[in-house]
Coordinates of C-alpha atoms in Angstrom, one line a residue:
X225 CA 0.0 0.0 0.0
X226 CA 2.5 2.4 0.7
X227 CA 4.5 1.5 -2.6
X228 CA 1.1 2.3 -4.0
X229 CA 0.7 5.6 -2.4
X230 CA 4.4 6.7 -3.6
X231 CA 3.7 5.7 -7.0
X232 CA 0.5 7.6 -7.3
X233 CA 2.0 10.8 -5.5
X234 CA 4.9 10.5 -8.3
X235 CA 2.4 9.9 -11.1
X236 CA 0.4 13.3 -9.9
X237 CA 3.6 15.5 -9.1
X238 CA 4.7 14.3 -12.8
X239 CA 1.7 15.6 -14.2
X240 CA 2.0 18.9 -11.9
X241 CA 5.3 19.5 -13.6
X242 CA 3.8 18.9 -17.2
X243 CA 0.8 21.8 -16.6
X244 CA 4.6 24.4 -15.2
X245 CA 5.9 23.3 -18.2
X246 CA 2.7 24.1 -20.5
X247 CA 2.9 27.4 -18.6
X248 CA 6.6 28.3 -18.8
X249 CA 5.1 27.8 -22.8
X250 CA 2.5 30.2 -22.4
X251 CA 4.6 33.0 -20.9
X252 CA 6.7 32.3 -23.4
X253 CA 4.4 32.8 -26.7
X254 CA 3.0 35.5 -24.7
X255 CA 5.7 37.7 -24.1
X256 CA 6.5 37.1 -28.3
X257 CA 3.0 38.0 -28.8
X258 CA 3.0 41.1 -27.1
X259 CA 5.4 42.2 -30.0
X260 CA 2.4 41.8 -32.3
X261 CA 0.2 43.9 -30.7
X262 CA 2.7 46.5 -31.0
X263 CA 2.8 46.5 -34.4
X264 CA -0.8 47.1 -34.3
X265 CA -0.7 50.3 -32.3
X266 CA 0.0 53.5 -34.2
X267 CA 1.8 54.9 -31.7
X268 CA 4.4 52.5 -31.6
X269 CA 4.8 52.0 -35.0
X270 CA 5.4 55.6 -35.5
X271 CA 7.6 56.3 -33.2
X272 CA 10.1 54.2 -34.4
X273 CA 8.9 55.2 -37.9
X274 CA 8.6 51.4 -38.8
X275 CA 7.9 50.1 -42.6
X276 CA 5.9 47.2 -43.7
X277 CA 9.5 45.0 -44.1
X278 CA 10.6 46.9 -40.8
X279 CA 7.5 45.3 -38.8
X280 CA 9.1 41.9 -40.8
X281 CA 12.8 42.2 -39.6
X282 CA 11.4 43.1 -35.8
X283 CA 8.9 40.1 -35.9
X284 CA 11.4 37.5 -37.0
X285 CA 14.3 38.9 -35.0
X286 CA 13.1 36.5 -32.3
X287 CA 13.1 33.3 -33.8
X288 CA 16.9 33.3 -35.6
X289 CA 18.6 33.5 -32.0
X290 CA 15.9 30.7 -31.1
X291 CA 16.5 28.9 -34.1
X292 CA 20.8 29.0 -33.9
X293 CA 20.8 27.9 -30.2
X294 CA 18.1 25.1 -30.2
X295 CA 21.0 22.5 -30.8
X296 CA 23.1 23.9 -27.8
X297 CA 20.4 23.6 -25.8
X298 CA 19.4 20.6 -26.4
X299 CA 22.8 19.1 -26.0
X300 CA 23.0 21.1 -22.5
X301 CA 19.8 19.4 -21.3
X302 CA 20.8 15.9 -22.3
X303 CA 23.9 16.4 -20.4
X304 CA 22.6 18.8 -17.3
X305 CA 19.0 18.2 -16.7
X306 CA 16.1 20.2 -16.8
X307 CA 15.5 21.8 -13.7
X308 CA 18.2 24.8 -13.8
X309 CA 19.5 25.3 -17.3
X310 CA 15.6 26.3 -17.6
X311 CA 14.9 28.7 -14.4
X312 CA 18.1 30.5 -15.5
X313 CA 17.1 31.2 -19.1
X314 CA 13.8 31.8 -17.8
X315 CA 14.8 34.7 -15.6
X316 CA 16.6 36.2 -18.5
X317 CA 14.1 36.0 -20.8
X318 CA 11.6 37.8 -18.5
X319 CA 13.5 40.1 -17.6
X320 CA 14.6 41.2 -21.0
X321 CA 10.8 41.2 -21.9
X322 CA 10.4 44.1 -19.6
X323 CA 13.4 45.6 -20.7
X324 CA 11.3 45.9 -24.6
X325 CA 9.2 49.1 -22.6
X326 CA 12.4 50.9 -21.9
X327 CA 14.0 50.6 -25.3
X328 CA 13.8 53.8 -27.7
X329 CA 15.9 52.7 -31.4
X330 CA 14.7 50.3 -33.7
X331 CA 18.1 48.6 -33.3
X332 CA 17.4 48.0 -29.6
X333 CA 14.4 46.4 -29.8
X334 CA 15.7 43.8 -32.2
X335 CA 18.8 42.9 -29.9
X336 CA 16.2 43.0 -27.3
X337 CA 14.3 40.5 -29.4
X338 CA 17.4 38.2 -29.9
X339 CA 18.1 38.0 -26.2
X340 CA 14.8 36.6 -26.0
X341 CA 15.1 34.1 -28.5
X342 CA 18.3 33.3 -26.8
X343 CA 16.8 32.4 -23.3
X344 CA 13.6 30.8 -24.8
X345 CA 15.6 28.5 -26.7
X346 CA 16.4 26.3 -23.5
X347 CA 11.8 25.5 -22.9
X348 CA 11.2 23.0 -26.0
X349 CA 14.2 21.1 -25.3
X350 CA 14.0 20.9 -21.7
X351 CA 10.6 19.6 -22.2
X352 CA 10.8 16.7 -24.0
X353 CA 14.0 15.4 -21.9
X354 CA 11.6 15.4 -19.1
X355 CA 8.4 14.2 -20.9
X356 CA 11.1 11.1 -22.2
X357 CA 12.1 10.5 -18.9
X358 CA 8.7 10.3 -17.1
X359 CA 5.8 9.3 -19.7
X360 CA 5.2 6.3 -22.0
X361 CA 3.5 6.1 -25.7
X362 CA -0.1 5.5 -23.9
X363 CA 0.5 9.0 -22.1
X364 CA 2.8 10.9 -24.3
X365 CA -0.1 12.7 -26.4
X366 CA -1.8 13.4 -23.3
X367 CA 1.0 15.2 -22.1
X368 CA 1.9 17.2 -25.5
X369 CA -1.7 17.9 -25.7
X370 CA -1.4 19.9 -22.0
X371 CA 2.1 21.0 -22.9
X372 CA 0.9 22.4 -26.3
X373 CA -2.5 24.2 -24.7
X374 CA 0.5 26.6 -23.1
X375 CA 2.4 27.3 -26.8
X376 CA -1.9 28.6 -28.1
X377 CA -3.1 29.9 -24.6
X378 CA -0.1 32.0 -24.5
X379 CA -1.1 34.4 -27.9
X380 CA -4.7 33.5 -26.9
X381 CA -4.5 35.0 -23.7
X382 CA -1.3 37.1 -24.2
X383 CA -2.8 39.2 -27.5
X384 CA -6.2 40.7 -25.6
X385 CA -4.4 41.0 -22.5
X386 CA -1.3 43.6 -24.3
X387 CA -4.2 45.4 -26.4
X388 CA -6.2 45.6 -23.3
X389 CA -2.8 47.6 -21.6
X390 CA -2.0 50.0 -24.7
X391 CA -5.3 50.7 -24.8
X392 CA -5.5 51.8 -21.1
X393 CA -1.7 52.6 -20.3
X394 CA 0.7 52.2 -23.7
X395 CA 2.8 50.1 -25.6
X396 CA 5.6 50.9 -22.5
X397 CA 3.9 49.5 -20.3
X398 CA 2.5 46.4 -21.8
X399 CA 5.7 45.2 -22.4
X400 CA 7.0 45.9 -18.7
X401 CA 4.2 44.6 -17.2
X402 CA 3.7 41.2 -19.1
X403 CA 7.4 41.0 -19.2
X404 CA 7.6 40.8 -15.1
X405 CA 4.8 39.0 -14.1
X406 CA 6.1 36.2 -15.4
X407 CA 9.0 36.0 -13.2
X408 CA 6.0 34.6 -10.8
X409 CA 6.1 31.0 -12.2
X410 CA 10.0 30.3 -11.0
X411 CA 8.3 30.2 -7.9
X412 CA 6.7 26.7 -7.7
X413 CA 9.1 25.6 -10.7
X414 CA 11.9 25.7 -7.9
X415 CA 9.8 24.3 -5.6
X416 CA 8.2 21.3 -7.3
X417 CA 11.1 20.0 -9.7
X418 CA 13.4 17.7 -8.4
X419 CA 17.6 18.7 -8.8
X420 CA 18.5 16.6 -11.8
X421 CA 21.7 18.3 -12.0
X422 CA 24.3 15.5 -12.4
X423 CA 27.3 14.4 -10.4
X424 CA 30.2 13.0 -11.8
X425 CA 29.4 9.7 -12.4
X426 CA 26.4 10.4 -13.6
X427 CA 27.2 13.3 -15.9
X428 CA 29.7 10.5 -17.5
X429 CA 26.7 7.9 -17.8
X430 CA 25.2 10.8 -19.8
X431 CA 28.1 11.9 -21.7
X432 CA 27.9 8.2 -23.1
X433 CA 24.0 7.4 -23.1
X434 CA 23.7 11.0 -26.2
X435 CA 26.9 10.0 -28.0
X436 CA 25.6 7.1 -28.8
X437 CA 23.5 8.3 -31.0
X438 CA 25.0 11.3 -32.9
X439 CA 24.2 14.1 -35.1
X440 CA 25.5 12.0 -38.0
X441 CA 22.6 9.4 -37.3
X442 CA 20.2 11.9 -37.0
X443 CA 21.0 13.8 -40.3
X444 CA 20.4 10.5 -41.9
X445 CA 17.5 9.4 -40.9
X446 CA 14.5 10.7 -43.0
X447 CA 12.0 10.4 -40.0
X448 CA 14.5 13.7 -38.6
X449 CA 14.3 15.7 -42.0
X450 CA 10.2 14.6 -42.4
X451 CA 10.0 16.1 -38.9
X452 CA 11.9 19.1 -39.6
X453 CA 9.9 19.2 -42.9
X454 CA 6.3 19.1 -40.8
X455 CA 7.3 21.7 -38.0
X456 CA 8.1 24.6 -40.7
X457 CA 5.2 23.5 -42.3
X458 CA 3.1 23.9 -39.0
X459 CA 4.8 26.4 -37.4
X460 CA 4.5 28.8 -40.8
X461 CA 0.8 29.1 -40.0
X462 CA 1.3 29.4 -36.3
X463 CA 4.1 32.1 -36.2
X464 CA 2.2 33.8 -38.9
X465 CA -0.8 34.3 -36.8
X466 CA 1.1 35.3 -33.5
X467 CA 3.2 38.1 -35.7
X468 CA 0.7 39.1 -38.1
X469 CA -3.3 38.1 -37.5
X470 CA -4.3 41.3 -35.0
X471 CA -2.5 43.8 -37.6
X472 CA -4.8 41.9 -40.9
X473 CA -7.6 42.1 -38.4
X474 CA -7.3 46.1 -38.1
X475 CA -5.8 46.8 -41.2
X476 CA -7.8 44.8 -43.8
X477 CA -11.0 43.5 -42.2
X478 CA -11.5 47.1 -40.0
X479 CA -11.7 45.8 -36.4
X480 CA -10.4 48.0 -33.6
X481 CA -7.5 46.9 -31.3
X482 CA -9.6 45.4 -28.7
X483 CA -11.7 43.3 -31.1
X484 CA -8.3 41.9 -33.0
X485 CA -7.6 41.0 -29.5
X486 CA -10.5 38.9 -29.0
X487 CA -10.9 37.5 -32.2
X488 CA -6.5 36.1 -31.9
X489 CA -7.7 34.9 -28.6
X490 CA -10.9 32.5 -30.2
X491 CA -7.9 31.4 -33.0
X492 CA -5.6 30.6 -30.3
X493 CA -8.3 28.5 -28.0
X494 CA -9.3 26.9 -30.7
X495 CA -6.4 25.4 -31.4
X496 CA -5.5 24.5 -27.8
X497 CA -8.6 22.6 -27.8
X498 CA -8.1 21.1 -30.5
X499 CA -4.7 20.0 -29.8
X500 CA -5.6 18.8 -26.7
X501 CA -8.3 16.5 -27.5
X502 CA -6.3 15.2 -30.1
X503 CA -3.8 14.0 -28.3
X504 CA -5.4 12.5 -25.8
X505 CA -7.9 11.2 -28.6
X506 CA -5.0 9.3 -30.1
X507 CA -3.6 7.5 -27.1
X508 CA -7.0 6.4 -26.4
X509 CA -6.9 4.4 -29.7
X510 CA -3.1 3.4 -29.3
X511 CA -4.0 1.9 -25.8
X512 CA -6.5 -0.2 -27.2
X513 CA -3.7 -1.4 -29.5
X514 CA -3.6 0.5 -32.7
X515 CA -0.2 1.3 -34.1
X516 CA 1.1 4.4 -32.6
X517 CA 2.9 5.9 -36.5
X518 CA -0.6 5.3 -38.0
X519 CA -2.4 6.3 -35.6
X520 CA -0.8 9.9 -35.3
X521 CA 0.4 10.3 -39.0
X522 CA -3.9 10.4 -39.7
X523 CA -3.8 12.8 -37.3
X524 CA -1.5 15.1 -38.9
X525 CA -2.7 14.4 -42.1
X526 CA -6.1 15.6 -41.1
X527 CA -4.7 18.9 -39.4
X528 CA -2.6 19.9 -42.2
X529 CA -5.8 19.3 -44.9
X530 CA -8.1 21.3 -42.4
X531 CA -6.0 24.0 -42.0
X532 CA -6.0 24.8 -45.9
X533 CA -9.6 26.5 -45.1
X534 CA -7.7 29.6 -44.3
X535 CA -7.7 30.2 -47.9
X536 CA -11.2 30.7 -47.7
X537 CA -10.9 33.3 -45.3
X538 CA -8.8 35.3 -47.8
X539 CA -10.7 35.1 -51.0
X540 CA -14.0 35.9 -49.3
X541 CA -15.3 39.6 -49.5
X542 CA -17.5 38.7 -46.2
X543 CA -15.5 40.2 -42.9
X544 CA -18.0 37.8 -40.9
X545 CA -17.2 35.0 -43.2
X546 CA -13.4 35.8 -43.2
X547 CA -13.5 35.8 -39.2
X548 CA -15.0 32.5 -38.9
X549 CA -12.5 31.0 -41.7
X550 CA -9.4 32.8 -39.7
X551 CA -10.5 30.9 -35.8
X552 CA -11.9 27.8 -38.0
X553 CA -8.2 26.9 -39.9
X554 CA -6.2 27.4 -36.8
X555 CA -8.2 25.5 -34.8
X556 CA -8.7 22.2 -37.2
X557 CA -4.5 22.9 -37.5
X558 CA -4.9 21.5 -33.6
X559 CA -5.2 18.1 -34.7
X560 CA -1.3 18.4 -36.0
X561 CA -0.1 19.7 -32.6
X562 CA 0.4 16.9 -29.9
X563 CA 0.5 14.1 -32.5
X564 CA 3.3 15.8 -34.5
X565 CA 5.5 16.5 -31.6
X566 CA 5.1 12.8 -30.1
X567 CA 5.7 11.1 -33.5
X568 CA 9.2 13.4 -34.2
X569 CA 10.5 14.3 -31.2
X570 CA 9.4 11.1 -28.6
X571 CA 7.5 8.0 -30.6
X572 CA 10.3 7.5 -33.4
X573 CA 13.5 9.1 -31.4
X574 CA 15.9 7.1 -29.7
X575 CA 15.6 8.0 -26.3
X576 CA 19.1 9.2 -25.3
X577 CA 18.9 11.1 -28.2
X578 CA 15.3 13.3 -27.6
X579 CA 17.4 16.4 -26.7
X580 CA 19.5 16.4 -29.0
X581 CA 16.9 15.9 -31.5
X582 CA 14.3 18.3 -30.4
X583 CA 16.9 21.1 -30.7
X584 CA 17.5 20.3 -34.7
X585 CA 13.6 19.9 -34.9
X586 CA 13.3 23.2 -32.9
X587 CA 15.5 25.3 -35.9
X588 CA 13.3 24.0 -38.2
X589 CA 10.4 25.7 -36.0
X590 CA 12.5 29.3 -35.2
X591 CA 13.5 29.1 -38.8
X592 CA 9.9 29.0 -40.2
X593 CA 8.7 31.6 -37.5
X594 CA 11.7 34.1 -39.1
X595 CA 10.6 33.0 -42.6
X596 CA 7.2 33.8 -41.8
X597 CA 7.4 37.2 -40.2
X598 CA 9.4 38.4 -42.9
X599 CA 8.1 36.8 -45.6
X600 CA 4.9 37.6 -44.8
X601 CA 5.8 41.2 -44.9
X602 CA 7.4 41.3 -48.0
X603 CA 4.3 39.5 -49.9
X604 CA 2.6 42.3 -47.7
X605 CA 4.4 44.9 -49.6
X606 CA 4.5 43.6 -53.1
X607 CA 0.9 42.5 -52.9
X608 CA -0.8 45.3 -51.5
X609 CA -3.2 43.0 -49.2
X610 CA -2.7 39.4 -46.7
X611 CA -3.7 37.5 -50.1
X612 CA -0.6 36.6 -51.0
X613 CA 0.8 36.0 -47.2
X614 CA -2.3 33.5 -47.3
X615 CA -1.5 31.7 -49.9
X616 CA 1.8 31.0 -49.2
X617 CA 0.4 29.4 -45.5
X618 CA -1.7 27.3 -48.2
X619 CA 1.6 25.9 -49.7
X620 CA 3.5 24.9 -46.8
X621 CA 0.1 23.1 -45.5
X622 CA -0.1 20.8 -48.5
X623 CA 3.9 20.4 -48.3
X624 CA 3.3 19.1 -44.2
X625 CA 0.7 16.8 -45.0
X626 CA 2.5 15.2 -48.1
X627 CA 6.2 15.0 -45.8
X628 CA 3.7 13.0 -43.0
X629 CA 2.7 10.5 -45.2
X630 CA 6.2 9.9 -47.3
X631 CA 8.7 10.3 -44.4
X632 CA 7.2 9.5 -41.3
X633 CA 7.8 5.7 -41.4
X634 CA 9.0 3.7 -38.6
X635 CA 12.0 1.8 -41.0
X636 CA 13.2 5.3 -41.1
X637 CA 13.8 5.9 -37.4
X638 CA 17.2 7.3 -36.2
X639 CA 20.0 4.2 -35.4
X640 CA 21.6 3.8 -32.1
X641 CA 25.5 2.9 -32.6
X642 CA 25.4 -1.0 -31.5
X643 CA 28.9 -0.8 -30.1
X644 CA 27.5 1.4 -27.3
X645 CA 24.5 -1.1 -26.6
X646 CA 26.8 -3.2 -23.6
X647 CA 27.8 0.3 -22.6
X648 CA 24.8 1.4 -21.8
X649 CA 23.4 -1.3 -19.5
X650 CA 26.6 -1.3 -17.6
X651 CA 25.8 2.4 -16.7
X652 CA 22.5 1.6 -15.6
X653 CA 24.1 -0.9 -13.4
X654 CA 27.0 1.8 -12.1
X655 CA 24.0 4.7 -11.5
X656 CA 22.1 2.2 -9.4
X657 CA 25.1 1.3 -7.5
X658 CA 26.5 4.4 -7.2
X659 CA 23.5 6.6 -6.2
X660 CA 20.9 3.2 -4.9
X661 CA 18.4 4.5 -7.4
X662 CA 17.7 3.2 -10.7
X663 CA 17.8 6.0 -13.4
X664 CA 14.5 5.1 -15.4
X665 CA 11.1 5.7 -14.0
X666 CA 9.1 2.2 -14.2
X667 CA 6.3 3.9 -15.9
X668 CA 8.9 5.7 -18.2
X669 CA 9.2 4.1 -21.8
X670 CA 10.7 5.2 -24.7
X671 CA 11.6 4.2 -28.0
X672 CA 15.5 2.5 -27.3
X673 CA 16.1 -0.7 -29.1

């Protein structure tokens, strides 16, 4: 009984941890968000005098800092744990986010903006080393799907709530405000996570356990380049409408401020709704013994088709119309969300590897969120209208769902050196004898051979 009670205690401070980590996400898409509301408040765009491809450069500043140290990161968290590579970039990142109100050149806000992407590059990474250490396929889509809710909630929330303070304060204080507020989650993160920081022998044990499988075998797998393939793909349409949906609200369908707001917010549940149920919707039928790759690649497929309808939303003349195409795509691009992040970054990823891993699947996600802000601002320009910016989220859709079906394929999966197979049971053995506790969690599976 007492075993028992353990077990469950551990199970339910696991799943505590999973909802800190979906909100680390949220502040983290929020305070990126906030940037987007700027740009649709005249104020702010004119004092810094700031151009259609100026709003572009700003926007995507963010995501090439994210993008170049996702692979640092990831190897850092493989090698040091979770618990304080992630409250120090945290702090930074906060704190940095405030610093946006007191900035006054165009060439501070976008080094602002890169020390953001800087900090924020550590959360994707850290994530899935602790969702591989502590969740197994019957529970991984459960868990992206509460992780992911954080990534929508955050513009969801974050857009209405920065409108809500230029509206009553300014652009100054938005930034200050939602920048330091979030410093309040470090609070229960320091208190809940256990130190995973390793000692000696252990940090060896880990050195060993990621060189097993090394960049090399990652680059050649095509399960790795169809996942880097279906999170640009994804994350085009995403990052598009955190940097650019309340300024196409104001500027080409006439809403004020305040309703762009609340309109990004209905996008943004959506979405998290979606995403949510899906996951958990597809570990439902895994449990009941339906292969996991097929399971989620329909999924995806689905996601990626339904979230063509934004294309609707642009041809139509009807702003009522147009409003229920815009919260109607993102939403049905839910279905992607928590099934596309198990299937590339946990279900086909050898498990010493997931850090590693998500940090080259994480460029591919900064790299599309740069493309798309400035991209998007460009086809702004030459078109005259969000037409051609729509069209091009159009493309990328159809690329994600045909990379899904192709790529995604089990035979495909990453290989773990087999020299290093012997090596790596003897270090569970040394761990176990070294510290008396095993390093797996029994409920903890992954996908090593």
């Amino acid at each position: 009984m007492e075993i028992a009670r353990r077990n469950e205690a551990r199970t339910g401070k696991r799943w505590g941890i999973v909802v800190l980590l979906a909100l680390g996400l949220m502040i983290a898409h929020a305070d990126r968000t906030s940037m987007s509301a700027a740009f649709a408040d005249y104020h702010f765009v004119r004092e810094f005098g700031l151009t259609h491809v100026e709003r572009g450069w700003l926007g995507s500043a963010i995501f090439w800092s994210y993008g170049l140290l996702q692979l640092p990161m990831g190897w850092l968290v493989d090698r040091y744990g979770v618990k304080w590579p992630y409250s120090i970039c945290f702090l930074l990142w906060c704190l940095a986010a405030a610093a946006t109100g007191v900035t006054t050149t165009l060439t501070g806000l976008i080094l602002i903006r890169l020390l953001i992407g800087v900090a924020e590059a550590v959360a994707v990474p850290a994530t899935y080393r602790y969702l591989a250490n502590n969740f197994d396929e019957t529970r991984k889509g459960t868990a992206l799907g509460i992780y992911s809710i954080g990534g929508k909630m955050g513009p969801a929330l974050g857009a209405p709530v920065a409108a809500w303070l230029i509206a009553n304060s300014s652009w100054k204080a938005m930034f200050i405000v939602t920048g330091a507020a979030g410093l309040i989650w470090l609070v229960p993160w320091l208190l809940m996570l256990d130190n995973d920081f390793p000692g000696k022998a252990e940090l060896a044990v880990a050195k060993r356990r990621a060189a097993s499988v090394p960049l090399g075998n990652l680059l050649a797998s095509p399960v790795v380049w169809g996942g880097l393939i279906t999170n640009f793909c994804y994350s085009y349409f995403a990052f598009y409408c955190m940097t650019w949906m309340p300024a196409y609200l104001v500027e080409q369908r006439g809403l004020s401020l305040r309703q762009s707001g609340l309109y990004t917010f209905f996008s943004f549940a959506g979405i998290a709704v979606v995403a949510a149920l899906a996951g958990w919707a597809a570990d439902q039928l895994i449990a009941r013994g339906r292969d996991a790759v097929v399971v989620r690649k329909a999924f995806i497929v689905a996601g990626f088709i339904g979230g063509t309808t934004v294309l609707l939303g642009a041809y139509t003349r009807s702003p009522q119309a147009a409003l229920f195409w815009n919260i109607v795509s993102l939403s049905l691009l839910g279905l992607v969300t928590a099934n596309n992040l198990a299937l590339v970054k946990l279900t086909l990823i050898p498990k010493q590897a997931v850090g590693l891993n998500t940090g080259l699947q994480q460029v591919a996600t900064s790299l599309a969120g740069g493309v798309s802000a400035s991209l998007s601002g460009w086809l702004l320009h030459v078109g005259g209208d969000y037409t051609l910016p729509m069209l091009a989220i159009f493309v990328f859709l159809l690329l994600g769902a045909t990379s899904t079906v192709v790529l995604l394929q089990r035979k495909w999966a990453p290989k773990v050196d087999a020299s290093d197979m012997e090596a790596r049971l003897n270090d569970d053995a040394t761990i176990q004898t070294l510290t008396g506790v095993g390093m797996r969690n029994p409920d903890a599976a992954g996908t090593e051979p």
